[in-house]
Short mmCIF file of C-alpha atoms in Angstrom, two decimals:
data_model
loop_
_atom_site.label_atom_id
_atom_site.label_comp_id
_atom_site.label_asym_id
_atom_site.label_seq_id
_atom_site.Cartn_x
_atom_site.Cartn_y
_atom_site.Cartn_z
CA MET D 1 20.22 -8.72 8.65
CA SER D 2 17.03 -7.40 7.53
CA ALA D 3 15.30 -8.49 4.27
CA GLN D 4 15.46 -5.86 1.42
CA LEU D 5 12.43 -3.98 0.94
CA LYS D 6 11.06 -3.34 -2.64
CA LEU D 7 9.06 -0.19 -2.58
CA CYS D 8 6.11 0.31 -4.96
CA THR D 9 4.45 3.46 -5.80
CA ALA D 10 0.61 3.52 -5.37
CA ARG D 11 0.24 4.55 -9.06
CA ALA D 12 2.25 1.84 -10.67
CA TYR D 13 2.08 -1.11 -8.27
CA PRO D 14 1.88 -4.47 -9.79
CA PRO D 15 -1.39 -6.04 -8.48
CA LEU D 16 0.27 -9.47 -7.68
CA ALA D 17 2.84 -7.67 -5.64
CA PHE D 18 0.30 -5.77 -3.74
CA ARG D 19 -1.56 -8.91 -3.06
CA LYS D 20 1.55 -10.67 -1.75
CA ALA D 21 2.32 -7.74 0.50
CA CYS D 22 -1.32 -8.12 1.94
CA ALA D 23 -0.85 -11.83 2.40
CA ALA D 24 1.92 -11.19 5.01
CA PHE D 25 -1.13 -10.43 7.21
CA PRO D 26 -2.81 -13.26 8.78
CA THR D 27 -6.66 -13.04 8.59
CA GLY D 28 -9.51 -15.35 9.96
CA VAL D 29 -11.52 -17.60 7.73
CA ALA D 30 -15.33 -17.45 7.83
CA VAL D 31 -18.27 -18.68 5.91
CA VAL D 32 -20.98 -16.21 5.18
CA ALA D 33 -24.43 -17.82 4.74
CA ILE D 34 -27.50 -16.19 3.09
CA GLN D 35 -30.93 -17.16 1.69
CA ALA D 36 -31.28 -16.88 -2.03
CA VAL D 37 -34.34 -15.72 -3.70
CA ASP D 38 -35.67 -19.22 -4.36
CA GLY D 39 -35.52 -19.89 -0.48
CA SER D 40 -32.32 -22.13 -0.69
CA ASP D 41 -29.25 -21.31 1.40
CA THR D 42 -25.88 -20.55 -0.06
CA GLY D 43 -22.54 -19.50 1.43
CA MET D 44 -19.08 -18.46 0.47
CA VAL D 45 -15.72 -18.43 2.18
CA ILE D 46 -14.38 -14.90 3.22
CA ASN D 47 -11.25 -13.74 4.89
CA SER D 48 -12.41 -10.13 4.95
CA PHE D 49 -14.32 -10.22 8.37
CA ALA D 50 -13.74 -7.46 11.06
CA SER D 51 -15.58 -6.00 13.93
CA VAL D 52 -16.46 -2.30 13.35
CA SER D 53 -18.27 -0.92 16.46
CA LEU D 54 -19.35 -2.04 20.02
CA GLN D 55 -22.23 0.35 20.16
CA PRO D 56 -24.07 -0.55 18.08
CA MET D 57 -22.54 -4.01 17.45
CA LEU D 58 -21.44 -3.84 13.89
CA VAL D 59 -19.37 -6.21 11.71
CA GLN D 60 -18.05 -6.04 8.18
CA TRP D 61 -17.02 -8.15 5.45
CA ALA D 62 -16.30 -7.75 1.70
CA VAL D 63 -17.54 -9.48 -1.48
CA ALA D 64 -15.72 -9.18 -4.83
CA CYS D 65 -17.75 -7.63 -7.50
CA ASP D 66 -16.87 -10.46 -9.90
CA ALA D 67 -17.71 -13.24 -7.37
CA PRO D 68 -20.15 -15.88 -8.20
CA ASN D 69 -23.62 -14.82 -7.08
CA TYR D 70 -22.35 -11.32 -6.32
CA ALA D 71 -25.91 -10.02 -6.77
CA LEU D 72 -27.30 -12.34 -4.10
CA TYR D 73 -24.69 -11.07 -1.53
CA ALA D 74 -24.92 -7.44 -2.54
CA HIS D 75 -28.71 -7.38 -2.05
CA THR D 76 -29.16 -9.53 0.94
CA GLU D 77 -30.86 -8.03 4.01
CA ARG D 78 -29.35 -10.48 6.46
CA TYR D 79 -26.60 -13.03 6.72
CA GLY D 80 -25.20 -15.49 9.06
CA LEU D 81 -21.38 -15.70 9.62
CA SER D 82 -19.37 -18.65 11.11
CA LEU D 83 -15.69 -17.97 12.04
CA LEU D 84 -14.04 -21.26 11.06
CA ALA D 85 -11.95 -23.07 13.77
CA ALA D 86 -8.46 -24.57 13.13
CA ASN D 87 -9.84 -28.13 12.31
CA GLN D 88 -12.42 -26.84 9.83
CA ALA D 89 -10.07 -26.28 6.82
CA ALA D 90 -11.74 -29.26 4.96
CA LEU D 91 -15.00 -27.01 4.72
CA VAL D 92 -13.27 -24.33 2.70
CA PRO D 93 -13.35 -26.21 -0.81
CA ARG D 94 -17.07 -26.78 -0.36
CA PHE D 95 -17.77 -22.97 -0.05
CA THR D 96 -15.31 -21.86 -2.90
CA ARG D 97 -16.85 -23.98 -5.74
CA GLY D 98 -20.38 -24.15 -7.29
CA GLY D 99 -23.21 -26.17 -6.22
CA ARG D 100 -25.41 -26.58 -3.12
CA LYS D 101 -23.17 -25.65 -0.38
CA PHE D 102 -25.04 -26.92 2.61
CA ASP D 103 -26.34 -30.19 1.13
CA GLY D 104 -25.55 -33.02 3.55
CA LEU D 105 -23.74 -30.83 5.80
CA PRO D 106 -24.87 -30.64 9.64
CA VAL D 107 -25.80 -27.02 10.58
CA LEU D 108 -27.11 -24.93 13.37
CA ARG D 109 -29.91 -22.40 12.91
CA SER D 110 -29.94 -19.01 14.47
CA ALA D 111 -33.22 -17.67 16.05
CA ALA D 112 -33.49 -15.69 12.68
CA ALA D 113 -33.15 -18.98 10.76
CA MET D 114 -29.68 -18.19 9.36
CA ARG D 115 -27.27 -21.24 8.99
CA TRP D 116 -24.34 -21.35 11.24
CA LEU D 117 -21.59 -24.14 11.06
CA PRO D 118 -21.17 -26.39 14.13
CA GLY D 119 -17.75 -26.33 15.66
CA ALA D 120 -16.91 -22.75 14.43
CA THR D 121 -15.34 -20.51 16.97
CA ALA D 122 -18.02 -17.88 16.77
CA HIS D 123 -21.24 -17.19 15.03
CA PHE D 124 -22.98 -14.01 14.04
CA CYS D 125 -26.43 -13.15 12.75
CA CYS D 126 -26.68 -9.72 11.08
CA ARG D 127 -28.97 -7.39 9.46
CA VAL D 128 -27.23 -5.31 6.63
CA VAL D 129 -27.21 -1.64 7.56
CA GLN D 130 -24.68 -0.13 5.10
CA ARG D 131 -23.14 -1.09 1.67
CA VAL D 132 -20.02 0.67 0.80
CA PRO D 133 -18.52 0.32 -2.60
CA ALA D 134 -14.72 -0.12 -2.27
CA GLY D 135 -12.70 -0.59 -5.51
CA ASP D 136 -13.46 -3.90 -6.92
CA HIS D 137 -15.26 -5.03 -3.79
CA LEU D 138 -18.46 -4.17 -1.94
CA LEU D 139 -18.22 -3.82 1.90
CA LEU D 140 -21.38 -5.08 3.70
CA ILE D 141 -21.80 -3.76 7.32
CA GLY D 142 -24.22 -5.53 9.43
CA GLU D 143 -25.69 -4.89 12.89
CA VAL D 144 -25.41 -7.97 14.86
CA THR D 145 -28.64 -9.27 16.08
CA GLU D 146 -27.45 -12.58 17.58
CA PHE D 147 -24.09 -14.05 18.27
CA ALA D 148 -22.27 -17.03 20.01
CA ALA D 149 -18.77 -17.69 20.80
CA SER D 150 -17.29 -21.01 21.75
CA GLY D 151 -13.89 -20.15 21.61
CA GLY D 152 -10.96 -22.31 20.28
CA ALA D 153 -8.09 -21.97 17.85
CA PRO D 154 -9.11 -20.17 14.68
CA LEU D 155 -8.50 -21.13 11.18
CA LEU D 156 -6.12 -18.51 9.49
CA PHE D 157 -5.24 -17.45 5.86
CA ILE D 158 -1.70 -16.10 5.50
CA GLY D 159 0.73 -16.26 2.58
CA GLY D 160 -2.03 -17.69 0.29
CA GLN D 161 -2.29 -20.89 2.74
CA LEU D 162 -4.67 -21.95 5.18
CA GLU D 163 -2.98 -22.42 8.54
CA ALA D 164 -4.20 -23.61 12.10
CA TRP D 165 -3.40 -21.32 14.87
CA SER D 166 -2.66 -23.29 18.03
#
């Protein structure tokens, strides 16, 4: 027996119902790291990472327009990105609250001096090549200038929960 579908029209959808529908699709969890104007490093957790192109190598992620430090992310020229591994769920709260995100945390540095998190399944260093307004978010498309992949099981976000994929 299949579950009963509740259809919503695009014009009258309840935002929470739309969010719940989207949460049925698992996404990876990543940390984006940028350098602030004062030279300090900051970061945020995202689940909107996607590859865009192989030639040139492009990736994208989205930042909510009401996110803390939105202006820093919206105007950054480059960023580091670490795709979190299944055993890195404990890092998520650190990058979803205020404060100095990297204090006391061991990190790797890309050749371009962007911060990467050790143990992540993959790392990317990117130069922003396009910013695309998209509703209440801004998509940042970056050209990959460096990357490394160690593999392993990723950390996933599905149904509003963090899950380890094994």
